[in-house]
Each structure stands twice: as C-alpha cells, then as structure tokens.
Coordinates of C-alpha atoms and ligand atoms in Angstrom, one line a residue:
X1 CA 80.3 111.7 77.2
X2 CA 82.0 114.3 79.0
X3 CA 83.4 113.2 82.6
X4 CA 82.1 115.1 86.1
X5 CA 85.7 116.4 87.1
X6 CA 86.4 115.4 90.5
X7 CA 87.6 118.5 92.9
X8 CA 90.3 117.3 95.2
X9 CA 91.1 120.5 96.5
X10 CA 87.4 120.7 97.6
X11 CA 87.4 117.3 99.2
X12 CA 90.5 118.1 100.9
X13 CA 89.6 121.4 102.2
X14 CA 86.6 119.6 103.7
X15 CA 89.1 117.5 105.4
X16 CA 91.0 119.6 106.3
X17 CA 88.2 121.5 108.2
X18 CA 87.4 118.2 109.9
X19 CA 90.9 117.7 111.5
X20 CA 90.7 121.6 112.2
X21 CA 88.1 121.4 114.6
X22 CA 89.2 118.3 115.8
X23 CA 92.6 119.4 116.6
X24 CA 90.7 122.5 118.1
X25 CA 88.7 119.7 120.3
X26 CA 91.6 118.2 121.3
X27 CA 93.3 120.9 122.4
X28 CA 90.3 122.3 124.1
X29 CA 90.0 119.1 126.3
X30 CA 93.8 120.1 127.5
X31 CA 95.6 118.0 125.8
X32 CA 98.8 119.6 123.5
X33 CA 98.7 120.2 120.1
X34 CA 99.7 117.0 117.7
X35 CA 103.4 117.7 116.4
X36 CA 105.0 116.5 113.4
X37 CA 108.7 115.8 113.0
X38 CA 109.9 115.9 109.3
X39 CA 113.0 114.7 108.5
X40 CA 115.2 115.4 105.3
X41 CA 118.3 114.6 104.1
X42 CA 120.1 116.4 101.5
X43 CA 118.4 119.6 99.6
X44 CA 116.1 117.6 96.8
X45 CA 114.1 121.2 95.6
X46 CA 111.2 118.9 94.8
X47 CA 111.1 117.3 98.4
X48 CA 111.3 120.9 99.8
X49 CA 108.2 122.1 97.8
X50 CA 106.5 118.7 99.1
X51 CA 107.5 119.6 102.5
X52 CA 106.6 123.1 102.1
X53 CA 103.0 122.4 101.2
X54 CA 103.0 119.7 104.1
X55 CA 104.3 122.3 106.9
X56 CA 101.4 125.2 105.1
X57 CA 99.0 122.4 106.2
X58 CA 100.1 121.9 109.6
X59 CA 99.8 125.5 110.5
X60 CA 96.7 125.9 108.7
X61 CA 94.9 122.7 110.9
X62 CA 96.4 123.7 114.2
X63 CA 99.4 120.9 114.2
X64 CA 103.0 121.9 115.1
X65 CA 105.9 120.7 112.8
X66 CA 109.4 121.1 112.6
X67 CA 111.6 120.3 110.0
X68 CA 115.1 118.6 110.7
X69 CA 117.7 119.0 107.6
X70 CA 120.1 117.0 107.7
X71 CA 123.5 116.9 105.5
X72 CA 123.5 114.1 102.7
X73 CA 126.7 112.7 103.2
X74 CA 125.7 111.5 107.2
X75 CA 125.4 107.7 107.6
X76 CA 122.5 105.3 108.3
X77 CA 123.9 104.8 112.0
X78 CA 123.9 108.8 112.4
X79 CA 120.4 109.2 110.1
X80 CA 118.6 105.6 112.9
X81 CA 120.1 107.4 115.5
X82 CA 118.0 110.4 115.2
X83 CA 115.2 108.9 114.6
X84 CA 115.2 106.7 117.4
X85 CA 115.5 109.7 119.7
X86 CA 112.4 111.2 118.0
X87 CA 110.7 107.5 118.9
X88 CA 111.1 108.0 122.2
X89 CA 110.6 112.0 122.2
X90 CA 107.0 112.3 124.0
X91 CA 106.8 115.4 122.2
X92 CA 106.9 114.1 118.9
X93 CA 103.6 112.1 117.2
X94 CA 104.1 111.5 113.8
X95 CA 107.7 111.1 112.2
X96 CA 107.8 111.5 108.4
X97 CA 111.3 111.0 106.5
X98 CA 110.7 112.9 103.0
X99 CA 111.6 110.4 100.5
X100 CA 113.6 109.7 98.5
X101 CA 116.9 109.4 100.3
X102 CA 120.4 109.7 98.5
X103 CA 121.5 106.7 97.4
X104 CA 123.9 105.6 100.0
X105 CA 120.7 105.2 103.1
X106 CA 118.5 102.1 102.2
X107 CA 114.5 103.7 102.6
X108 CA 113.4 100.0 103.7
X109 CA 115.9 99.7 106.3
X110 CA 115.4 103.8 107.4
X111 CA 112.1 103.5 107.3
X112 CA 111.8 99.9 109.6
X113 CA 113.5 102.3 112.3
X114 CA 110.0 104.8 112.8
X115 CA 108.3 103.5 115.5
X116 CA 105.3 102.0 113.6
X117 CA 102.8 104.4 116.2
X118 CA 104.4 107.0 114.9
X119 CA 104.6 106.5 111.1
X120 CA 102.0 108.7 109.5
X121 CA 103.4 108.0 106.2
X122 CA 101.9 104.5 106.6
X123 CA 105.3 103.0 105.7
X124 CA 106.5 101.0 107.5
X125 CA 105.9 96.9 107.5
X126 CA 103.9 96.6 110.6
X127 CA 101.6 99.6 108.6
X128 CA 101.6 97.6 105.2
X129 CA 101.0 94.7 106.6
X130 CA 98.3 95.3 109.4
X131 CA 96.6 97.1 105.6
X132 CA 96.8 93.6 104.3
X133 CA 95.3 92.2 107.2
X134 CA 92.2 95.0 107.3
X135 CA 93.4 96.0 110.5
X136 CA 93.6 99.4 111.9
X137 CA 97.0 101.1 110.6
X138 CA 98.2 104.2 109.4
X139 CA 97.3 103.7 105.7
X140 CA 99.7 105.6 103.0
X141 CA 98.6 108.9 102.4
X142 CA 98.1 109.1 98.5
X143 CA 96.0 105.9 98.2
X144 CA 93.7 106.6 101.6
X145 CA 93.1 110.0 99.5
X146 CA 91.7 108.4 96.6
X147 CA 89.5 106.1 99.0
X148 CA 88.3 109.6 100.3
X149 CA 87.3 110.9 96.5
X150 CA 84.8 107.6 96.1
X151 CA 83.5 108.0 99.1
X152 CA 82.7 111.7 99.3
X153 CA 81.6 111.6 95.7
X154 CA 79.6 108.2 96.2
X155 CA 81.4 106.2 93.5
X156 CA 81.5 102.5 94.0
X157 CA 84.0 100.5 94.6
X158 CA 82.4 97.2 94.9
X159 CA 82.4 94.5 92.7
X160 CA 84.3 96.8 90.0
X161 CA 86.9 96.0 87.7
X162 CA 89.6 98.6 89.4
X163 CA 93.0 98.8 87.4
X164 CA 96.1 100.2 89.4
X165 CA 98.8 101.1 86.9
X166 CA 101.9 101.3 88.9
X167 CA 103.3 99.2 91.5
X168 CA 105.1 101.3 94.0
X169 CA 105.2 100.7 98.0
X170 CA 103.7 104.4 98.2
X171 CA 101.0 104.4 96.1
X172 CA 100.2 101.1 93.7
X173 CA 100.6 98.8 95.8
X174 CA 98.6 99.8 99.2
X175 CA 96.4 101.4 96.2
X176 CA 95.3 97.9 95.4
X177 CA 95.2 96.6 98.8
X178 CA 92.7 99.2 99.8
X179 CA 90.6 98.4 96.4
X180 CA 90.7 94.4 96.9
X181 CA 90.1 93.9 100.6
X182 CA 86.9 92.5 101.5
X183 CA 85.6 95.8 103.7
X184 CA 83.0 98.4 103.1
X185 CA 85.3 100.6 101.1
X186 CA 86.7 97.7 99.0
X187 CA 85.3 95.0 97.2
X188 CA 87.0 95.7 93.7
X189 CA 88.4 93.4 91.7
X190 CA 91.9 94.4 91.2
X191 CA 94.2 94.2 88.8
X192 CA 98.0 95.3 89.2
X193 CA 100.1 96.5 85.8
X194 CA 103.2 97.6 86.1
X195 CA 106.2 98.4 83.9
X196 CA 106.8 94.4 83.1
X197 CA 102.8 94.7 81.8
X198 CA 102.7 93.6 78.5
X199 CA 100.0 94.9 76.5
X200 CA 98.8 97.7 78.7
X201 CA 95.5 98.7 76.6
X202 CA 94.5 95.1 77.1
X203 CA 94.4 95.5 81.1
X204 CA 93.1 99.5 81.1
X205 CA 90.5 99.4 78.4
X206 CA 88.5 96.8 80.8
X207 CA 88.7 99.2 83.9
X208 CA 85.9 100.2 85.4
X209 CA 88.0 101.9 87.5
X210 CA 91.5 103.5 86.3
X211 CA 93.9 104.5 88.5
X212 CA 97.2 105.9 87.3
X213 CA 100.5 105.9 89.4
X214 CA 103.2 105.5 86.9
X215 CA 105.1 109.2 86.7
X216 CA 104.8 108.4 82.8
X217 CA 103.3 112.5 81.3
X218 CA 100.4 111.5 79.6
X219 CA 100.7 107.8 79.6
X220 CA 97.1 107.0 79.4
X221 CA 94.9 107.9 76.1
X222 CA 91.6 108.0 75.9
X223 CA 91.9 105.0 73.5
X224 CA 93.1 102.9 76.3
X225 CA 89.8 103.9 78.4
X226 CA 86.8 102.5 78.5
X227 CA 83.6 104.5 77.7
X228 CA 82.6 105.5 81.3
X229 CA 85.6 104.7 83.3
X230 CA 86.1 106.5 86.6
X231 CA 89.9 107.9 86.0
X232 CA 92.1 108.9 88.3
X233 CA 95.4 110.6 88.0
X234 CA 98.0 110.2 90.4
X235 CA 101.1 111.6 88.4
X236 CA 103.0 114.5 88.7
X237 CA 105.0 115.2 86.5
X238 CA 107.2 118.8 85.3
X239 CA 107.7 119.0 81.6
X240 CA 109.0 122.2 79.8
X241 CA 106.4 125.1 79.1
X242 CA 107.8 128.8 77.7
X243 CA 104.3 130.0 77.9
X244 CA 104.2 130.0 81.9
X245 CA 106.6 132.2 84.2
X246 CA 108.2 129.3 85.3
X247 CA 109.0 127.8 82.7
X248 CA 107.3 124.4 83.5
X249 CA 103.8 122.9 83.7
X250 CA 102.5 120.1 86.0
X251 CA 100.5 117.4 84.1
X252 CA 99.7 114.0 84.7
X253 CA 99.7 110.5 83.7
X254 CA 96.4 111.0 81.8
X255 CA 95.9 113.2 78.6
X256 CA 93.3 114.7 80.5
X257 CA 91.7 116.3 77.2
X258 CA 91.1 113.6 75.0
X259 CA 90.3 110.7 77.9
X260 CA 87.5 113.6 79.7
X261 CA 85.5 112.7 76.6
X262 CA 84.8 109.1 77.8
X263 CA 85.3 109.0 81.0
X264 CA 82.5 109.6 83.7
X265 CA 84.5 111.0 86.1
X266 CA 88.2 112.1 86.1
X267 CA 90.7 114.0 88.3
X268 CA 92.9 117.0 87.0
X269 CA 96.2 117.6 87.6
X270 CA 96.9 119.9 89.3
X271 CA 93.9 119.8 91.7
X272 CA 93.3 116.2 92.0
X273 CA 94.8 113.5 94.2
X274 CA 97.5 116.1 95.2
X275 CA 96.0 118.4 97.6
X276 CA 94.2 114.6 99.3
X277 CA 97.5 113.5 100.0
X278 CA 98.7 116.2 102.5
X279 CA 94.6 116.3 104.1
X280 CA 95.2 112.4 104.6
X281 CA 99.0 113.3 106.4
X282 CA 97.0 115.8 108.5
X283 CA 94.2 113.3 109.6
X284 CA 97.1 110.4 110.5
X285 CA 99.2 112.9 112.8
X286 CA 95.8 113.7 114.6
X287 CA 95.2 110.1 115.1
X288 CA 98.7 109.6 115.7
X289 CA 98.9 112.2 118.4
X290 CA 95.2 110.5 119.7
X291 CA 96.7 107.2 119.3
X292 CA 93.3 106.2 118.7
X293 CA 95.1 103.3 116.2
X294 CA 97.6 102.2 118.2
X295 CA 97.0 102.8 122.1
X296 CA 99.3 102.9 125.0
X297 CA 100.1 99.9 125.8
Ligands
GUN301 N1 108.1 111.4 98.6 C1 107.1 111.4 97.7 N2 105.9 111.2 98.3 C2 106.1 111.0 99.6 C3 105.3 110.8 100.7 O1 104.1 110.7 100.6 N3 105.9 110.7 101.9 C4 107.3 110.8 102.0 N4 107.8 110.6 103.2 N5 108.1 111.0 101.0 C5 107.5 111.1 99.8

C-alpha cells in the first residue's frame, strides 16, 4: 500500500479563504476588523518564526495584529497586568501569549489571566473544560486542525481505534477529547500514550487512527503501524542537515518513508498539520471578534 498524502496547506488555504471573505462580510456590514494582540516575552527565535507566520496570516485574511515584546526578566504581576488591560481593551478580540514563557512566569497561572472570550488559543480552563463538556469554546488550534483534515478529506472518526501519542495541554490532550466525545466529529475510541507508555508498539500497531504529538524526530516506524492506518504527524522537529542552505531540515515524529508504505493516508512534514494550525487561530479570532461563542452578556 502506498498512503494518499494529506495536503494541509491546501486545506488550510481553503480556510483561510473562508475567514477571508468572512472577515470581508464582517467588515462590510460596518463592523471593524477582528484584531489580534500577541504577546511575547523574551526573544525565543523559534516563537518569533511561529509568530511571524501567525502575523503573515492575519494580513493575508484581513485581521489586524500587533505584537507586544516584552523583556524576559519582567514579573508575573507586571506580565497579568498587561494582560488584564488587553481584557478590558474593546479594541482587542483575541489575546494569544506565545508559549513557552521563561521559567520564572507559571503558563497555568498566565494563561488563567486571558479573559476566556478572548482566548483564541483555546487555553484556558474555562476553554478545556467547556471542550470536555461538548460545549461551544475556543478549541486549541493544532487539534481543531486535524478535526478539519478528517472532515474535509471524509475520513471517519467514528467508532475507530484513534491513538494520541503525546499528552500535552496543547495538543494530546484536547486531541483526544475532540476524538472521544460523543458528537458528530467524535466517536473514536481513544487511547492516550505518553512518555510513562510502556510498550508503545503494543498501543500504536492497533490504531486505526495514529496521531503523533511527541516532538520525538522519527519516533514512529512503519513497524509500529498498522497496515492501513490513517497517520498523522504533529511534530516538528530541526535536526542538522549540510545539504540545505540552512543548515537544518524540518521532519516529524513519523519516518514518513518507510510508514507511507502502509499507511492509507498520512501527513508530511512540512505541509501537514502546520499550516492547519495558524487557519484554525484565524477562524477563532473571527469568532472571537463575532463573539458568536461567547456573547455579550
Ligand atoms: N507555542 C507552541 N505552539 C503554540 C500555540 O499554539 N500557541 C501559543 N500561544 N504558543 C505556542
């Protein structure tokens, strides 16, 4: 078997369209554009390339975004502080705080201070936990991406054996909530591994569906996957390459040429979940400045 390759920056781009010309709608019926404040402390170069790619989106879709640098040494009082004044900032729809944050600023306790409405990361507890519940939220962008893939490519979710490997707040775990839940998109049954996991293989070689969040290069061999699995790559990882100008390569979690061979479908890296993630951050700010999730009280 040879898999069907799954084109996320084609999906996305579709998206991407969609929030386009509803931004364009919006704005048409008077209203302002949505805006985006992004927040980051310190100078991480790989959260600048993130952001970079996420501010590219805005402009291309019609949102307006700023982002506020902040120095790494300034304290959690200073970091809430500015936050809170972008809670209460009319102005401002969706506040993102690039992750991660040095470690002197606890994320849980930074990112409990977004106003939930405003949270299109999908963050924060009230977020997580309305996801649990199957209630309306802003749902993390990375997993909602994938959700995206099956549905525009019309692979099923339900009543498959879906296998999450990685249990992170951003990714694993609402990755698993989304599969599990008992709702039109869901309907998997789910099961979690995680670095604690045992015999890996064991878990992954029953997986119907495989979905890969570990930041492990090349974790996943094709003897691990089950003829037919639906793989997806979520990693990202930079390893050493002299053949490339700069000097690096992006690959991910999956040894993408030996596991194609069995799978049925498969993402790449690059090209895969990435590009879904920023669409999915595009589509929450629209809703967030429509507050079509969350409206005025
Ligand atoms: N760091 C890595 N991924 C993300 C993300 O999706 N959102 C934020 N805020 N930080 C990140």
């Amino acid at each position: 078997m040879s898999a069907e390759i799954i084109d996320g920056k084609k999906v996305a781009e579709l998206v991407r369209t969609r929030v386009r010309e509803d931004v364009a709608e919006w704005v048409g019926k008077g209203n302002r554009a949505p805006f985006l404040k992004v927040i980051l402390v310190g100078d991480d170069p790989a959260s600048r390339v993130y952001i970079g790619a996420k501010t590219r989106a805005c402009e291309d879709v019609g949102i307006e975004t700023s982002t506020e640098i902040l120095q790494d040494t300034i304290s959690a009082k200073e970091l809430k502080d500015v936050i809170r004044m972008y809670n209460t900032d009319d102005a401002v729809d969706g506040i993102l705080v690039q992750l991660p944050l040095p470690s002197h600023l606890s994320s849980h306790d930074v990112i409990e201070t977004i106003n939930h409405k405003k949270d299109v990361d999908g963050f924060h507890p009230m977020n997580v936990g309305r996801l649990a519940l199957d209630q309306p939220c802003f749902r993390s962008c990375t997993p909602a991406g994938v959700m995206e893939l099956f549905k525009y490519y019309s692979i099923a979710v339900k009543a498959k054996h879906a296998v999450v490997v990685g249990a992170s707040n951003i990714v694993g775990s609402p990755m698993a909530t989304m599969l599990s839940r008992e709702n039109s998109s869901g309907k998997a049954t789910t099961t979690i591994c995680h670095k604690y996991t045992r015999d890996l293989t064991l878990h992954t070689i029953n997986a119907d569906i495989l979905i890969v969040a570990a930041g492990q290069p090349h974790l996943i061999k094709a003897e691990m996957v089950k003829e037919g699995a639906v793989v997806i790559d979520v990693g990202i990882n930079r390893v050493a390459d002299e053949t490339s100008e700069k000097g690096y390569k992006l690959i991910g979690d999956v040894d993408f040429e030996s596991v194609r061979k069995k799978a049925s479908w498969i993402t790449p890296v690059p090209g895969g979940v990435g590009p879904m993630t920023v669409a999915m951050l595009m589509k929450n700010t629209l809703l967030a400045a429509k507050q079509s999730i969350y409206p005025t009280d």
